Tab-separated table of C-alpha atoms in Angstrom:
chain	number	residue	atom	x	y	z
H	12	MET	CA	-8.022	19.339	9.509
H	13	ARG	CA	-7.485	22.934	8.692
H	14	VAL	CA	-10.358	23.426	5.750
H	15	ASN	CA	-10.749	26.416	3.245
H	16	VAL	CA	-14.329	26.319	2.702
H	17	GLY	CA	-15.380	29.261	0.742
H	18	GLY	CA	-11.851	31.949	1.821
H	19	GLU	CA	-12.844	30.679	5.725
H	20	ILE	CA	-10.234	28.501	7.313
H	21	ARG	CA	-12.194	25.894	9.543
H	22	GLU	CA	-10.286	22.942	11.655
H	23	VAL	CA	-12.997	20.064	11.404
H	24	ARG	CA	-13.682	16.075	11.641
H	25	THR	CA	-14.055	13.361	9.138
H	26	LEU	CA	-17.224	12.400	11.278
H	27	TRP	CA	-18.867	13.259	14.679
H	28	ARG	CA	-21.569	12.669	16.645
H	29	GLU	CA	-24.642	15.374	18.203
H	30	GLY	CA	-26.678	13.150	20.182
H	31	ARG	CA	-28.200	10.832	17.879
H	32	THR	CA	-27.380	12.209	14.878
H	33	VAL	CA	-23.745	11.299	13.322
H	34	ARG	CA	-22.264	14.076	10.947
H	35	MET	CA	-19.711	13.505	8.841
H	36	ILE	CA	-18.147	15.232	5.421
H	37	ASP	CA	-19.792	13.493	2.372
H	38	GLN	CA	-16.612	11.964	-0.164
H	39	ARG	CA	-18.312	11.535	-2.443
H	40	ARG	CA	-18.691	15.518	-3.628
H	41	LEU	CA	-14.523	15.844	-2.778
H	42	PRO	CA	-13.168	17.569	-4.780
H	43	HIS	CA	-15.602	20.084	-5.568
H	44	SER	CA	-17.944	21.231	-3.615
H	45	PHE	CA	-18.125	20.717	1.136
H	46	GLU	CA	-20.865	19.097	1.847
H	47	ILE	CA	-21.750	17.550	5.982
H	48	ALA	CA	-24.206	14.795	5.642
H	49	SER	CA	-26.119	13.566	8.405
H	50	THR	CA	-27.669	10.056	9.664
H	51	GLU	CA	-30.421	10.393	12.291
H	52	HIS	CA	-30.696	6.033	12.939
H	53	HIS	CA	-28.316	3.300	12.600
H	54	ALA	CA	-29.562	2.025	9.119
H	55	GLU	CA	-28.450	5.340	7.212
H	56	THR	CA	-25.213	5.379	8.934
H	57	ALA	CA	-24.416	1.428	7.883
H	58	ALA	CA	-25.805	2.343	4.509
H	59	ALA	CA	-23.408	5.658	4.500
H	60	ILE	CA	-20.832	3.213	5.220
H	61	ARG	CA	-22.085	1.045	2.346
H	62	ASP	CA	-22.392	3.658	-0.320
H	63	MET	CA	-19.169	5.151	0.816
H	64	VAL	CA	-20.433	8.675	1.637
H	65	LEU	CA	-17.199	8.065	3.955
H	66	ARG	CA	-14.388	5.762	3.158
H	67	GLY	CA	-11.014	4.501	4.914
H	68	ALA	CA	-10.658	1.515	8.024
H	69	GLY	CA	-10.915	4.413	10.748
H	70	ALA	CA	-13.618	6.262	9.919
H	71	ILE	CA	-15.797	3.442	8.879
H	72	GLY	CA	-14.275	2.098	12.414
H	73	VAL	CA	-15.352	5.422	13.773
H	74	ALA	CA	-18.998	5.223	11.537
H	75	GLY	CA	-20.120	1.958	12.777
H	76	ALA	CA	-18.828	2.302	16.209
H	77	TYR	CA	-21.336	5.614	15.858
H	78	GLY	CA	-23.859	3.122	14.875
H	79	MET	CA	-24.095	1.611	17.341
H	80	ALA	CA	-24.529	3.833	19.101
H	81	GLN	CA	-27.288	5.366	18.093
H	82	ALA	CA	-28.865	1.259	18.083
H	83	ALA	CA	-28.733	1.853	21.369
H	84	MET	CA	-30.832	4.374	21.798
H	85	GLU	CA	-32.992	3.661	19.469
H	86	ALA	CA	-33.767	0.901	21.507
H	87	GLY	CA	-33.244	2.736	24.903
H	88	ASP	CA	-36.667	1.975	25.909
H	89	LEU	CA	-37.200	-2.100	24.735
H	90	PRO	CA	-37.505	-5.133	27.952
H	91	PRO	CA	-33.658	-6.275	27.837
H	92	GLU	CA	-35.208	-9.247	25.284
H	93	GLY	CA	-35.462	-6.525	23.265
H	94	PHE	CA	-32.354	-4.429	23.493
H	95	GLU	CA	-30.210	-7.522	23.016
H	96	GLY	CA	-31.816	-8.435	19.694
H	97	TYR	CA	-31.718	-5.260	18.847
H	98	MET	CA	-28.712	-4.683	18.955
H	99	ALA	CA	-27.613	-8.145	17.576
H	100	ALA	CA	-29.775	-6.696	14.101
H	101	ALA	CA	-27.609	-3.398	14.372
H	102	ALA	CA	-24.542	-4.867	15.321
H	103	ASP	CA	-25.540	-7.771	11.757
H	104	ARG	CA	-26.129	-4.686	9.730
H	105	LEU	CA	-23.226	-2.843	10.244
H	106	ARG	CA	-21.209	-5.319	10.003
H	107	GLY	CA	-22.252	-6.543	6.043
H	108	THR	CA	-21.728	-3.075	4.686
H	109	ARG	CA	-17.953	-3.543	4.168
H	110	PRO	CA	-16.085	-6.968	4.889
H	111	THR	CA	-12.303	-5.835	4.386
H	112	ALA	CA	-11.608	-3.366	6.631
H	113	VAL	CA	-11.417	-4.785	10.180
H	114	ASN	CA	-11.873	-1.897	12.378
H	115	LEU	CA	-15.910	-2.229	11.861
H	116	PHE	CA	-15.546	-5.597	13.318
H	117	HIS	CA	-13.662	-4.375	16.277
H	118	ALA	CA	-15.840	-1.352	16.644
H	119	VAL	CA	-19.112	-3.459	16.079
H	120	ASP	CA	-17.843	-6.103	18.320
H	121	ARG	CA	-16.565	-3.945	21.658
H	122	CYS	CA	-20.023	-1.752	21.360
H	123	LEU	CA	-21.745	-5.267	22.142
H	124	ARG	CA	-19.558	-5.811	25.062
H	125	ALA	CA	-20.037	-3.019	26.215
H	126	ALA	CA	-24.260	-3.798	26.000
H	127	ALA	CA	-24.005	-6.759	27.587
H	128	ARG	CA	-23.670	-5.819	30.727
H	129	GLY	CA	-26.379	-4.108	33.593
H	130	PRO	CA	-30.159	-2.331	33.246
H	131	VAL	CA	-30.794	-1.276	29.566
H	132	ALA	CA	-30.158	2.265	30.917
H	133	GLU	CA	-26.758	1.492	31.847
H	134	ARG	CA	-25.894	-0.742	28.967
H	135	VAL	CA	-27.248	2.374	26.956
H	136	ARG	CA	-25.133	4.614	28.916
H	137	GLY	CA	-22.243	2.286	27.931
H	138	VAL	CA	-22.362	1.517	24.588
H	139	VAL	CA	-22.644	5.555	23.523
H	140	ALA	CA	-19.254	6.061	25.833
H	141	GLU	CA	-17.760	3.310	24.631
H	142	ALA	CA	-18.462	4.915	20.432
H	143	ASP	CA	-16.885	8.041	21.982
H	144	ALA	CA	-14.294	5.890	23.452
H	145	ILE	CA	-13.288	4.542	20.484
H	146	ALA	CA	-12.938	8.122	18.337
H	147	GLU	CA	-10.653	9.538	20.670
H	148	GLU	CA	-8.575	6.020	20.137
H	149	ASP	CA	-8.843	6.661	16.350
H	150	LEU	CA	-7.223	10.394	16.943
H	151	LEU	CA	-5.163	10.118	19.395
H	152	ALA	CA	-3.666	6.704	17.511
H	153	SER	CA	-3.206	9.100	14.976
H	154	THR	CA	-1.482	11.532	16.278
H	155	ARG	CA	0.882	9.064	17.356
H	156	ILE	CA	1.482	7.263	14.394
H	157	GLY	CA	2.213	10.895	13.057
H	158	GLU	CA	4.986	12.014	15.425
H	159	LEU	CA	6.771	8.884	15.194
H	160	GLY	CA	6.377	7.673	11.748
H	161	GLY	CA	7.812	11.885	10.416
H	162	GLU	CA	10.726	11.015	12.044
H	163	LEU	CA	11.861	8.692	9.559
H	164	ILE	CA	10.985	11.669	6.939
H	165	GLY	CA	14.322	13.554	6.942
H	166	ASP	CA	15.110	16.996	4.870
H	167	GLY	CA	13.281	17.379	1.303
H	168	CYS	CA	12.368	13.938	1.584
H	169	ARG	CA	10.124	12.670	-1.673
H	170	VAL	CA	7.489	10.751	-0.521
H	171	LEU	CA	4.957	8.656	-2.571
H	172	THR	CA	1.304	7.512	-1.154
H	173	HIS	CA	-0.972	5.131	-2.647
H	174	CYS	CA	-5.653	5.605	-2.324
H	175	ASN	CA	-6.445	8.143	0.522
H	176	ALA	CA	-4.845	6.959	4.430
H	177	GLY	CA	-5.581	10.560	5.550
H	178	ALA	CA	-7.770	12.675	7.886
H	179	LEU	CA	-10.564	11.483	5.818
H	180	ALA	CA	-10.046	7.920	6.846
H	181	PHE	CA	-9.966	8.177	10.284
H	182	ILE	CA	-11.039	10.750	12.931
H	183	ASP	CA	-8.411	13.051	11.940
H	184	LEU	CA	-4.897	13.376	11.001
H	185	GLY	CA	-5.222	10.015	9.081
H	186	THR	CA	-1.945	7.327	8.970
H	187	ALA	CA	0.355	7.405	5.881
H	188	LEU	CA	-0.646	11.323	5.464
H	189	SER	CA	0.438	11.878	9.474
H	190	PRO	CA	3.683	11.060	9.189
H	191	ILE	CA	4.156	13.792	6.270
H	192	ARG	CA	1.456	16.407	8.157
H	193	PHE	CA	4.240	16.481	11.315
H	194	ALA	CA	7.428	16.391	8.633
H	195	HIS	CA	5.883	19.127	7.710
H	196	ARG	CA	4.923	20.897	10.202
H	197	ARG	CA	8.652	20.927	11.073
H	198	GLY	CA	10.063	22.624	8.073
H	199	ARG	CA	11.325	19.551	6.010
H	200	GLY	CA	10.578	20.266	2.641
H	201	VAL	CA	8.632	16.600	2.033
H	202	PHE	CA	7.244	16.366	-1.487
H	203	VAL	CA	4.070	13.568	-2.254
H	204	PHE	CA	3.945	11.587	-5.029
H	205	VAL	CA	-0.275	10.484	-5.144
H	206	ASP	CA	-1.140	7.731	-6.892
H	207	GLU	CA	-4.275	8.649	-8.516
H	208	THR	CA	-6.035	5.170	-7.342
H	209	ARG	CA	-8.113	3.455	-9.587
H	210	PRO	CA	-10.619	3.320	-10.316
H	211	ARG	CA	-12.540	5.723	-7.568
H	212	CYS	CA	-9.878	8.361	-7.657
H	213	GLN	CA	-9.406	8.767	-3.725
H	214	GLY	CA	-5.368	10.086	-4.226
H	215	SER	CA	-5.925	12.909	-7.039
H	216	LYS	CA	-9.695	13.219	-5.430
H	217	LEU	CA	-9.094	12.793	-2.024
H	218	THR	CA	-5.225	13.152	-0.972
H	219	ALA	CA	-4.959	15.937	-3.097
H	220	TRP	CA	-6.917	17.665	-1.132
H	221	GLU	CA	-5.988	17.368	1.757
H	222	LEU	CA	-2.341	18.097	0.355
H	223	ARG	CA	-3.315	20.907	-0.914
H	224	GLN	CA	-6.075	22.462	2.377
H	225	GLU	CA	-2.055	22.041	4.258
H	226	GLY	CA	-0.638	23.971	1.761
H	227	ILE	CA	1.723	20.529	1.221
H	228	PRO	CA	3.756	20.165	-1.888
H	229	HIS	CA	2.899	17.339	-4.386
H	230	ALA	CA	1.763	15.831	-7.292
H	231	VAL	CA	-0.657	13.381	-8.417
H	232	ILE	CA	0.590	11.021	-11.053
H	233	VAL	CA	-1.374	7.607	-13.405
H	234	ASP	CA	-1.185	4.493	-10.754
H	235	GLY	CA	1.137	3.311	-13.813
H	236	ALA	CA	4.314	5.853	-12.830
H	237	ALA	CA	4.996	5.224	-10.084
H	238	GLY	CA	7.707	2.456	-10.977
H	239	LEU	CA	9.179	4.800	-13.568
H	240	PHE	CA	9.195	7.633	-11.065
H	241	MET	CA	10.607	5.266	-8.033
H	242	GLN	CA	13.692	3.964	-10.774
H	243	ARG	CA	14.338	7.223	-11.481
H	244	GLY	CA	15.389	7.806	-7.857
H	245	GLU	CA	12.396	10.313	-7.664
H	246	VAL	CA	11.592	8.287	-5.381
H	247	ASP	CA	12.992	7.949	-1.131
H	248	LEU	CA	9.961	5.456	0.559
H	249	VAL	CA	6.858	4.769	0.268
H	250	ILE	CA	3.985	5.158	2.876
H	251	VAL	CA	0.509	3.508	2.820
H	252	GLY	CA	-2.034	2.844	4.922
H	253	ALA	CA	-4.121	-0.591	5.772
H	254	ASP	CA	-7.127	-2.156	5.903
H	255	ARG	CA	-6.388	-5.199	7.934
H	256	VAL	CA	-3.453	-6.471	8.633
H	257	ALA	CA	-3.198	-10.530	9.336
H	258	ALA	CA	-0.963	-11.695	12.602
H	259	ASN	CA	1.726	-12.868	9.879
H	260	GLY	CA	1.932	-9.311	8.498
H	261	ASP	CA	0.266	-9.541	5.227
H	262	VAL	CA	-1.368	-6.338	4.269
H	263	ALA	CA	-5.044	-5.858	2.805
H	264	ASN	CA	-4.788	-2.500	2.014
H	265	LYS	CA	-6.643	-0.223	-1.408
H	266	VAL	CA	-5.889	-2.549	-4.768
H	267	GLY	CA	-2.214	-1.307	-5.831
H	268	THR	CA	-0.664	-1.167	-2.807
H	269	TYR	CA	1.284	-4.991	-3.796
H	270	GLY	CA	2.341	-4.191	-6.746
H	271	THR	CA	3.399	-0.512	-5.264
H	272	ALA	CA	4.724	-2.641	-2.991
H	273	VAL	CA	6.892	-4.748	-5.953
H	274	LEU	CA	8.614	-2.215	-7.531
H	275	ALA	CA	9.928	-0.077	-4.099
H	276	ARG	CA	11.999	-3.614	-3.506
H	277	GLU	CA	12.817	-3.792	-6.808
H	278	ASN	CA	14.223	-0.221	-6.898
H	279	GLY	CA	15.456	-0.635	-3.153
H	280	VAL	CA	12.775	2.553	-1.872
H	281	PRO	CA	11.753	1.599	1.358
H	282	PHE	CA	7.709	0.172	1.933
H	283	TYR	CA	6.188	1.603	4.951
H	284	VAL	CA	2.861	0.566	6.641
H	285	ALA	CA	0.611	3.262	8.189
H	286	ALA	CA	-1.472	1.587	10.856
H	287	PRO	CA	-2.966	2.036	14.331
H	288	GLY	CA	-4.078	-0.895	16.363
H	289	MET	CA	-7.366	-1.773	15.098
H	290	THR	CA	-6.347	-2.446	11.588
H	291	PHE	CA	-4.601	-5.462	13.909
H	292	ASP	CA	-6.237	-9.051	13.077
H	293	LEU	CA	-4.426	-11.563	14.568
H	294	GLY	CA	-6.689	-13.592	14.675
H	295	CYS	CA	-6.443	-14.050	10.400
H	296	GLY	CA	-3.436	-15.221	10.515
H	297	THR	CA	-2.279	-14.869	7.123
H	298	GLY	CA	-3.926	-12.339	4.207
H	299	ASP	CA	-4.612	-15.470	2.219
H	300	GLU	CA	-8.085	-15.745	4.869
H	301	ILE	CA	-9.076	-11.837	4.283
H	302	GLU	CA	-12.283	-11.631	2.340
H	303	ILE	CA	-11.609	-9.290	-0.348
H	304	GLU	CA	-14.271	-6.861	-1.293
H	305	GLU	CA	-15.641	-6.674	-5.444
H	306	ARG	CA	-17.104	-3.795	-6.526
H	307	GLY	CA	-19.407	-3.374	-9.308
H	308	ALA	CA	-17.674	-2.933	-13.012
H	309	GLU	CA	-19.647	0.570	-13.373
H	310	GLU	CA	-16.601	2.060	-11.300
H	311	VAL	CA	-14.046	0.511	-14.070
H	312	LEU	CA	-15.662	1.709	-16.751
H	313	GLY	CA	-16.804	5.509	-16.200
H	314	MET	CA	-15.694	7.801	-14.163
H	315	TRP	CA	-17.308	10.555	-12.277
H	316	GLY	CA	-16.345	14.293	-12.497
H	317	VAL	CA	-18.013	17.950	-12.964
H	318	ASP	CA	-19.058	18.295	-15.636
H	319	ASP	CA	-18.274	22.492	-17.388
H	320	ASP	CA	-21.888	23.877	-15.820
H	321	GLY	CA	-19.665	22.805	-12.473
H	322	SER	CA	-22.404	19.819	-12.105
H	323	PRO	CA	-21.390	16.398	-10.821
H	324	ALA	CA	-21.243	14.304	-14.195
H	325	TRP	CA	-20.551	10.179	-14.862
H	326	VAL	CA	-19.346	9.253	-18.305
H	327	LEU	CA	-19.089	6.293	-19.359
H	328	VAL	CA	-15.169	5.740	-20.790
H	329	ALA	CA	-15.005	1.583	-21.963
H	330	ALA	CA	-17.475	0.962	-24.579
H	331	GLU	CA	-21.029	-0.111	-23.860
H	332	GLY	CA	-21.710	-3.987	-22.676
H	333	THR	CA	-17.879	-4.286	-21.689
H	334	PRO	CA	-17.546	-6.211	-18.716
H	335	ALA	CA	-14.782	-5.660	-16.200
H	336	ARG	CA	-13.626	-7.036	-12.796
H	337	ASN	CA	-13.607	-4.952	-10.298
H	338	PRO	CA	-11.920	-6.317	-6.760
H	339	ALA	CA	-11.301	-2.975	-3.908
H	340	PHE	CA	-8.368	-4.223	-2.262
H	341	ASP	CA	-5.617	-7.010	-2.616
H	342	ILE	CA	-3.197	-8.245	-0.284
H	343	THR	CA	0.677	-7.032	0.290
H	344	PRO	CA	2.934	-9.897	1.250
H	345	ALA	CA	4.454	-8.962	4.358
H	346	ARG	CA	7.879	-9.263	3.117
H	347	TYR	CA	7.395	-6.490	1.553
H	348	VAL	CA	7.099	-4.223	3.624
H	349	THR	CA	10.264	-2.431	5.281
H	350	ALA	CA	8.226	-1.835	8.715
H	351	PHE	CA	4.841	-0.743	10.294
H	352	ILE	CA	4.477	2.606	11.901
H	353	THR	CA	2.283	2.554	15.046
H	354	GLU	CA	0.767	4.458	17.818
H	355	ARG	CA	2.634	0.626	19.688
H	356	GLY	CA	6.254	2.056	17.840
H	357	ILE	CA	8.187	1.052	14.626
H	358	LEU	CA	8.004	-2.872	14.548
H	359	ARG	CA	9.542	-4.992	12.392
H	360	PRO	CA	10.468	-8.309	10.303
H	361	PRO	CA	9.774	-11.251	12.372
H	362	TYR	CA	6.485	-9.794	11.760
H	363	PRO	CA	4.211	-12.580	13.629
H	364	GLU	CA	6.775	-12.035	16.789
H	365	SER	CA	6.841	-7.997	17.127
H	366	ILE	CA	3.015	-7.383	15.818
H	367	ALA	CA	2.163	-10.097	18.868
H	368	GLY	CA	4.224	-8.027	21.091
H	369	ALA	CA	2.853	-4.722	20.529
H	370	PHE	CA	-0.599	-5.950	20.892
H	371	GLY	CA	-1.152	-8.804	22.736
H	372	LEU	CA	-3.076	-11.521	21.686
H	373	ARG	CA	-5.694	-10.186	20.399
H	374	GLY	CA	-8.625	-11.770	17.693
H	375	ARG	CA	-11.058	-10.144	15.680
H	376	GLY	CA	-13.306	-10.498	18.185
H	377	GLY	CA	-12.432	-6.462	19.816
H	378	ASN	CA	-9.749	-4.374	21.525
């Protein structure tokens, strides 16, 4: 993605691997500071996923794959039985970080399969190669989603998006933001309404930051204003990403997506979900089977920002001792989805048939 750092324009990926070191943009510091975090051990990479140094289905998947590559290199001197035990424990650690986004599970399982063949040295090379392949597939899928989805965005189109499904959520380009980027580069004059996306404000902090870097016109709105802008006829279409898509087309995505989809249907606004094949879970029949992560109450009760000195600061908004619930995701029933924008094409109802036709009979176990 294009990033302005201290007046210098640079092209950077969200995360990448240098030998045993994994480097990533520290998304907790954005938009006020641009910093690169590094992890040297698979346990540190797992902690970075858990603590949301990076987030987004694709980025989590690639980070999980890189964590498995680190584990393989860490265990390279062990006998086969010890190597297998070490890799199984690393897989459990990485899978246990965040339960909803399926890309993580697909990536870890693919690396485990690569770790099961040949002498240990060959297995290490296989896991590292598989992790690098997952990263490149992520980038290719985002590019193709942008090319196909960009054709859905006409001249002067006003797009609403929720959360951050941009370059920061993948290796580069993203899913929901990729069609917007391609439309902008084609001179379509696109404008983006950015839901702030409480409670962590990935929209106002991350999506708005990405759009500003690209020079794409946009405005941040509170989540509750989306319906008003649709009702006024100021939104032409909605594009969101996904953390997991069930075999029937139900979508797990950032909490608030379901309400946005219902509002879009009520107001006759097309609602698109942009997602790569790694996000589809054909082993999951419906959204009822998807585990919804619930995070700490402090994310709801307070806000992070910067103080007058530019230093990070957290402030309590609700009264001290107020109880709160904080589901991180919700489930949008397939009936509200106009189409899926994927690297295999635009998928339309009936979704059980179109999804199976595009991605085969693949379950949670891999790609």
